[in-house]
Amino acid sequence: MSRTARVERITKETEVLVEIDIDGTGKAEISTGVGFYDHMLNQIARHGGFDLTVRTVGDLEIDAHHTMEDTALALGAAFDQALGDKAGIRRYGSATVPMDEVLVRAAVDLSGRPYVVHDEPVLAPYIGPVYPTSMTRHIWESFGQSARITLHVDVLRAARPGGHPDAHHVVEAQFKAVSRALREATAIDPRNAGVVPSTKGAL
C-alpha cells in the first residue's frame, strides 16, 4: 500500500504545497524562500528516507514566521495523511545525534495525541539573514500538532566548555535527530504486520 500524501494549504499569508512518500529514498525538492529552513527540510528527507517536495510562497516582506509555521503545519498534515491508520508501523522511534560539539536526543510516538516538549539553550537570534532561531520550537509545535504525534526534542549538549552555542549546529542536529526518530517510528514492523500498534486498536 502506497504511503503517500499531497497537502495544499492556502491562506492570505501563504501558499504551501507538500508531497511526501514515506517509503522513499531521501529525494527532496524544497523551496520556501528561507534558505536555512530549506536546508533543514532537506535533512528531514535525507535522514528520514522520505521523498519530499515542499513549495511555499509566503509574505516574507513581513517576516519568516507565517512561511515557516504554515510549512510545518502542512508537512505535519502530510505525514498524518500518508500514514493512514498506522497499521503495521513501529510507532515509536528515537535517535541521539551528535554534530561536532552538539548532542541532541529526539523521541517520537505516532500516538494520535499531539504533544511537544522542546528544550534548547538560548541561541543567537538569527541563522543567516531570515531564519529566526526562536521559530525552531514553533516549527516542532506546529508539525507535532498537525501530524498528531508526541515529540520530545532535547539539546543535551550545545557548546564546548566555556564556549557559546553554534546556533547552526544546534538547530541542524535537532532536525537530523527528529528525522532519524521519524524514520524508525514510521518503519513497518514485520512482527506486527497489518496490526495497529495500540491496545485500543486505533491511533
CSV table of C-alpha atoms in Angstrom, one decimal:
chain,number,residue,atom,x,y,z
A,1,MET,CA,0.0,0.0,0.0
A,2,SER,CA,1.4,3.4,-1.0
A,3,ARG,CA,2.1,5.7,1.9
A,4,THR,CA,2.0,9.0,0.1
A,5,ALA,CA,0.2,12.3,0.6
A,6,ARG,CA,-0.3,15.6,-1.0
A,7,VAL,CA,-1.4,18.6,1.1
A,8,GLU,CA,-2.1,22.2,-0.1
A,9,ARG,CA,-2.6,25.0,2.4
A,10,ILE,CA,-3.6,28.3,1.1
A,11,THR,CA,-4.3,31.4,3.2
A,12,LYS,CA,-4.0,35.2,2.7
A,13,GLU,CA,-0.4,34.9,4.1
A,14,THR,CA,1.0,31.8,2.4
A,15,GLU,CA,0.5,29.2,-0.3
A,16,VAL,CA,2.0,25.8,0.6
A,17,LEU,CA,2.3,22.5,-1.3
A,18,VAL,CA,3.7,19.4,0.4
A,19,GLU,CA,4.1,16.0,-1.2
A,20,ILE,CA,5.6,13.1,0.7
A,21,ASP,CA,6.4,9.4,0.1
A,22,ILE,CA,7.1,7.8,3.5
A,23,ASP,CA,8.8,4.8,1.7
A,24,GLY,CA,11.1,7.0,-0.4
A,25,THR,CA,14.8,7.2,-0.9
A,26,GLY,CA,15.5,10.7,0.6
A,27,LYS,CA,14.9,12.8,-2.6
A,28,ALA,CA,13.9,16.4,-1.9
A,29,GLU,CA,12.7,19.4,-3.8
A,30,ILE,CA,12.4,22.2,-1.3
A,31,SER,CA,11.7,25.9,-1.8
A,32,THR,CA,10.3,28.1,0.9
A,33,GLY,CA,12.2,31.3,0.4
A,34,VAL,CA,14.1,30.8,3.7
A,35,GLY,CA,17.4,29.3,2.8
A,36,PHE,CA,18.3,27.8,6.1
A,37,TYR,CA,14.8,26.3,6.5
A,38,ASP,CA,15.2,24.7,3.1
A,39,HIS,CA,18.4,23.2,4.3
A,40,MET,CA,16.7,21.8,7.4
A,41,LEU,CA,13.8,20.4,5.4
A,42,ASN,CA,16.3,18.6,3.2
A,43,GLN,CA,17.6,17.0,6.4
A,44,ILE,CA,14.1,15.6,7.1
A,45,ALA,CA,14.1,14.0,3.6
A,46,ARG,CA,17.6,12.7,3.5
A,47,HIS,CA,17.9,11.3,7.0
A,48,GLY,CA,14.3,10.2,7.3
A,49,GLY,CA,14.5,8.4,3.9
A,50,PHE,CA,11.4,10.2,2.8
A,51,ASP,CA,10.8,11.7,-0.7
A,52,LEU,CA,9.7,15.2,0.0
A,53,THR,CA,8.5,18.1,-2.1
A,54,VAL,CA,7.8,21.5,-0.4
A,55,ARG,CA,6.9,24.6,-2.3
A,56,THR,CA,6.0,27.6,-0.2
A,57,VAL,CA,5.3,31.2,-1.2
A,58,GLY,CA,4.8,33.4,1.8
A,59,ASP,CA,4.7,37.0,3.0
A,60,LEU,CA,8.5,37.3,3.6
A,61,GLU,CA,8.2,41.0,3.1
A,62,ILE,CA,6.8,41.0,6.7
A,63,ASP,CA,9.0,38.2,8.2
A,64,ALA,CA,9.5,34.5,8.0
A,65,HIS,CA,7.0,33.5,10.7
A,66,HIS,CA,4.0,32.7,8.6
A,67,THR,CA,6.1,30.9,5.9
A,68,MET,CA,7.8,28.7,8.4
A,69,GLU,CA,4.7,28.0,10.5
A,70,ASP,CA,2.4,27.1,7.6
A,71,THR,CA,5.0,24.9,6.0
A,72,ALA,CA,5.4,23.0,9.2
A,73,LEU,CA,1.6,22.6,9.6
A,74,ALA,CA,1.3,21.3,6.0
A,75,LEU,CA,4.2,19.0,6.5
A,76,GLY,CA,2.7,17.5,9.6
A,77,ALA,CA,-0.7,17.1,7.9
A,78,ALA,CA,1.0,15.3,5.0
A,79,PHE,CA,2.7,12.9,7.5
A,80,ASP,CA,-0.5,12.1,9.2
A,81,GLN,CA,-2.4,11.6,5.9
A,82,ALA,CA,0.4,9.4,4.4
A,83,LEU,CA,0.5,7.1,7.5
A,84,GLY,CA,-3.3,6.3,7.2
A,85,ASP,CA,-4.5,4.0,10.0
A,86,LYS,CA,-0.8,3.3,11.0
A,87,ALA,CA,-1.3,-0.4,10.9
A,88,GLY,CA,1.9,-2.3,11.0
A,89,ILE,CA,4.2,0.6,11.9
A,90,ARG,CA,6.7,0.5,14.8
A,91,ARG,CA,5.0,3.6,16.2
A,92,TYR,CA,7.9,4.6,18.5
A,93,GLY,CA,11.3,6.0,17.4
A,94,SER,CA,14.2,7.7,19.0
A,95,ALA,CA,17.6,9.0,18.0
A,96,THR,CA,20.6,10.6,19.7
A,97,VAL,CA,22.6,12.6,17.1
A,98,PRO,CA,25.9,14.3,17.5
A,99,MET,CA,27.1,17.2,15.4
A,100,ASP,CA,30.6,18.2,16.5
A,101,GLU,CA,30.2,19.7,19.9
A,102,VAL,CA,26.4,19.4,19.9
A,103,LEU,CA,24.3,16.4,21.1
A,104,VAL,CA,20.6,16.1,20.5
A,105,ARG,CA,18.0,13.5,21.5
A,106,ALA,CA,14.7,13.1,19.8
A,107,ALA,CA,11.9,10.7,20.7
A,108,VAL,CA,8.6,10.3,18.9
A,109,ASP,CA,5.4,8.4,19.4
A,110,LEU,CA,2.9,8.3,16.5
A,111,SER,CA,0.2,8.3,19.0
A,112,GLY,CA,-2.6,10.4,17.5
A,113,ARG,CA,-2.2,12.7,20.6
A,114,PRO,CA,-0.3,15.9,19.8
A,115,TYR,CA,2.2,16.9,22.5
A,116,VAL,CA,5.5,18.5,22.0
A,117,VAL,CA,8.4,19.1,24.5
A,118,HIS,CA,11.3,21.1,23.3
A,119,ASP,CA,14.4,22.1,25.2
A,120,GLU,CA,17.3,24.1,23.8
A,121,PRO,CA,19.6,26.8,25.1
A,122,VAL,CA,19.4,30.5,24.2
A,123,LEU,CA,20.9,31.0,20.8
A,124,ALA,CA,21.9,33.8,18.6
A,125,PRO,CA,18.7,35.4,17.2
A,126,TYR,CA,19.2,34.5,13.6
A,127,ILE,CA,20.8,31.9,11.4
A,128,GLY,CA,21.5,33.5,8.0
A,129,PRO,CA,19.5,36.6,7.1
A,130,VAL,CA,16.0,35.4,7.7
A,131,TYR,CA,15.8,32.3,10.0
A,132,PRO,CA,14.8,33.4,13.5
A,133,THR,CA,16.1,30.8,16.0
A,134,SER,CA,13.0,31.4,18.2
A,135,MET,CA,11.0,29.7,15.5
A,136,THR,CA,12.5,26.3,15.9
A,137,ARG,CA,10.3,25.5,18.9
A,138,HIS,CA,7.3,26.7,17.0
A,139,ILE,CA,8.2,24.6,14.0
A,140,TRP,CA,8.2,21.4,16.2
A,141,GLU,CA,4.9,22.5,17.9
A,142,SER,CA,3.2,23.2,14.6
A,143,PHE,CA,4.5,20.0,13.0
A,144,GLY,CA,3.6,17.8,16.0
A,145,GLN,CA,0.1,19.3,16.3
A,146,SER,CA,-0.9,18.7,12.7
A,147,ALA,CA,0.9,15.3,12.5
A,148,ARG,CA,-0.8,14.3,15.7
A,149,ILE,CA,2.3,12.9,17.3
A,150,THR,CA,4.1,13.1,20.7
A,151,LEU,CA,7.5,14.6,20.1
A,152,HIS,CA,10.4,15.3,22.6
A,153,VAL,CA,13.5,17.2,21.4
A,154,ASP,CA,16.2,17.8,23.9
A,155,VAL,CA,19.6,19.5,23.3
A,156,LEU,CA,21.8,17.6,25.7
A,157,ARG,CA,25.0,19.5,24.9
A,158,ALA,CA,25.3,22.7,22.9
A,159,ALA,CA,28.8,24.1,23.3
A,160,ARG,CA,32.3,23.3,24.3
A,161,PRO,CA,33.1,24.2,28.0
A,162,GLY,CA,33.3,28.0,28.2
A,163,GLY,CA,32.1,28.5,24.7
A,164,HIS,CA,28.9,29.8,23.1
A,165,PRO,CA,26.4,27.6,21.2
A,166,ASP,CA,26.7,27.4,17.5
A,167,ALA,CA,23.1,28.1,16.5
A,168,HIS,CA,23.5,26.4,13.1
A,169,HIS,CA,24.8,23.2,14.7
A,170,VAL,CA,22.2,23.2,17.5
A,171,VAL,CA,19.3,23.5,15.1
A,172,GLU,CA,20.6,21.2,12.4
A,173,ALA,CA,21.3,18.4,14.9
A,174,GLN,CA,17.6,18.7,16.0
A,175,PHE,CA,16.3,18.2,12.5
A,176,LYS,CA,18.6,15.3,12.0
A,177,ALA,CA,17.6,13.7,15.3
A,178,VAL,CA,13.9,14.1,14.6
A,179,SER,CA,14.4,12.7,11.1
A,180,ARG,CA,16.0,9.6,12.4
A,181,ALA,CA,13.4,9.1,15.0
A,182,LEU,CA,10.6,9.5,12.4
A,183,ARG,CA,12.4,7.0,10.2
A,184,GLU,CA,12.3,4.4,12.9
A,185,ALA,CA,8.7,5.2,14.1
A,186,THR,CA,7.2,5.0,10.5
A,187,ALA,CA,9.1,1.8,9.6
A,188,ILE,CA,7.0,-1.3,9.0
A,189,ASP,CA,7.4,-3.8,11.8
A,190,PRO,CA,7.5,-7.3,10.4
A,191,ARG,CA,6.4,-8.8,13.7
A,192,ASN,CA,3.3,-6.5,13.7
A,193,ALA,CA,2.1,-6.9,10.1
A,194,GLY,CA,-1.3,-5.3,9.5
A,195,VAL,CA,-1.9,-4.6,13.2
A,196,VAL,CA,-2.4,-1.2,14.7
A,197,PRO,CA,0.2,-0.9,17.5
A,198,SER,CA,-2.2,0.0,20.3
A,199,THR,CA,-4.3,-2.0,22.7
A,200,LYS,CA,-7.1,0.4,21.8
A,201,GLY,CA,-7.0,-0.8,18.2
A,202,ALA,CA,-6.6,2.7,16.8
A,203,LEU,CA,-4.1,5.6,16.8
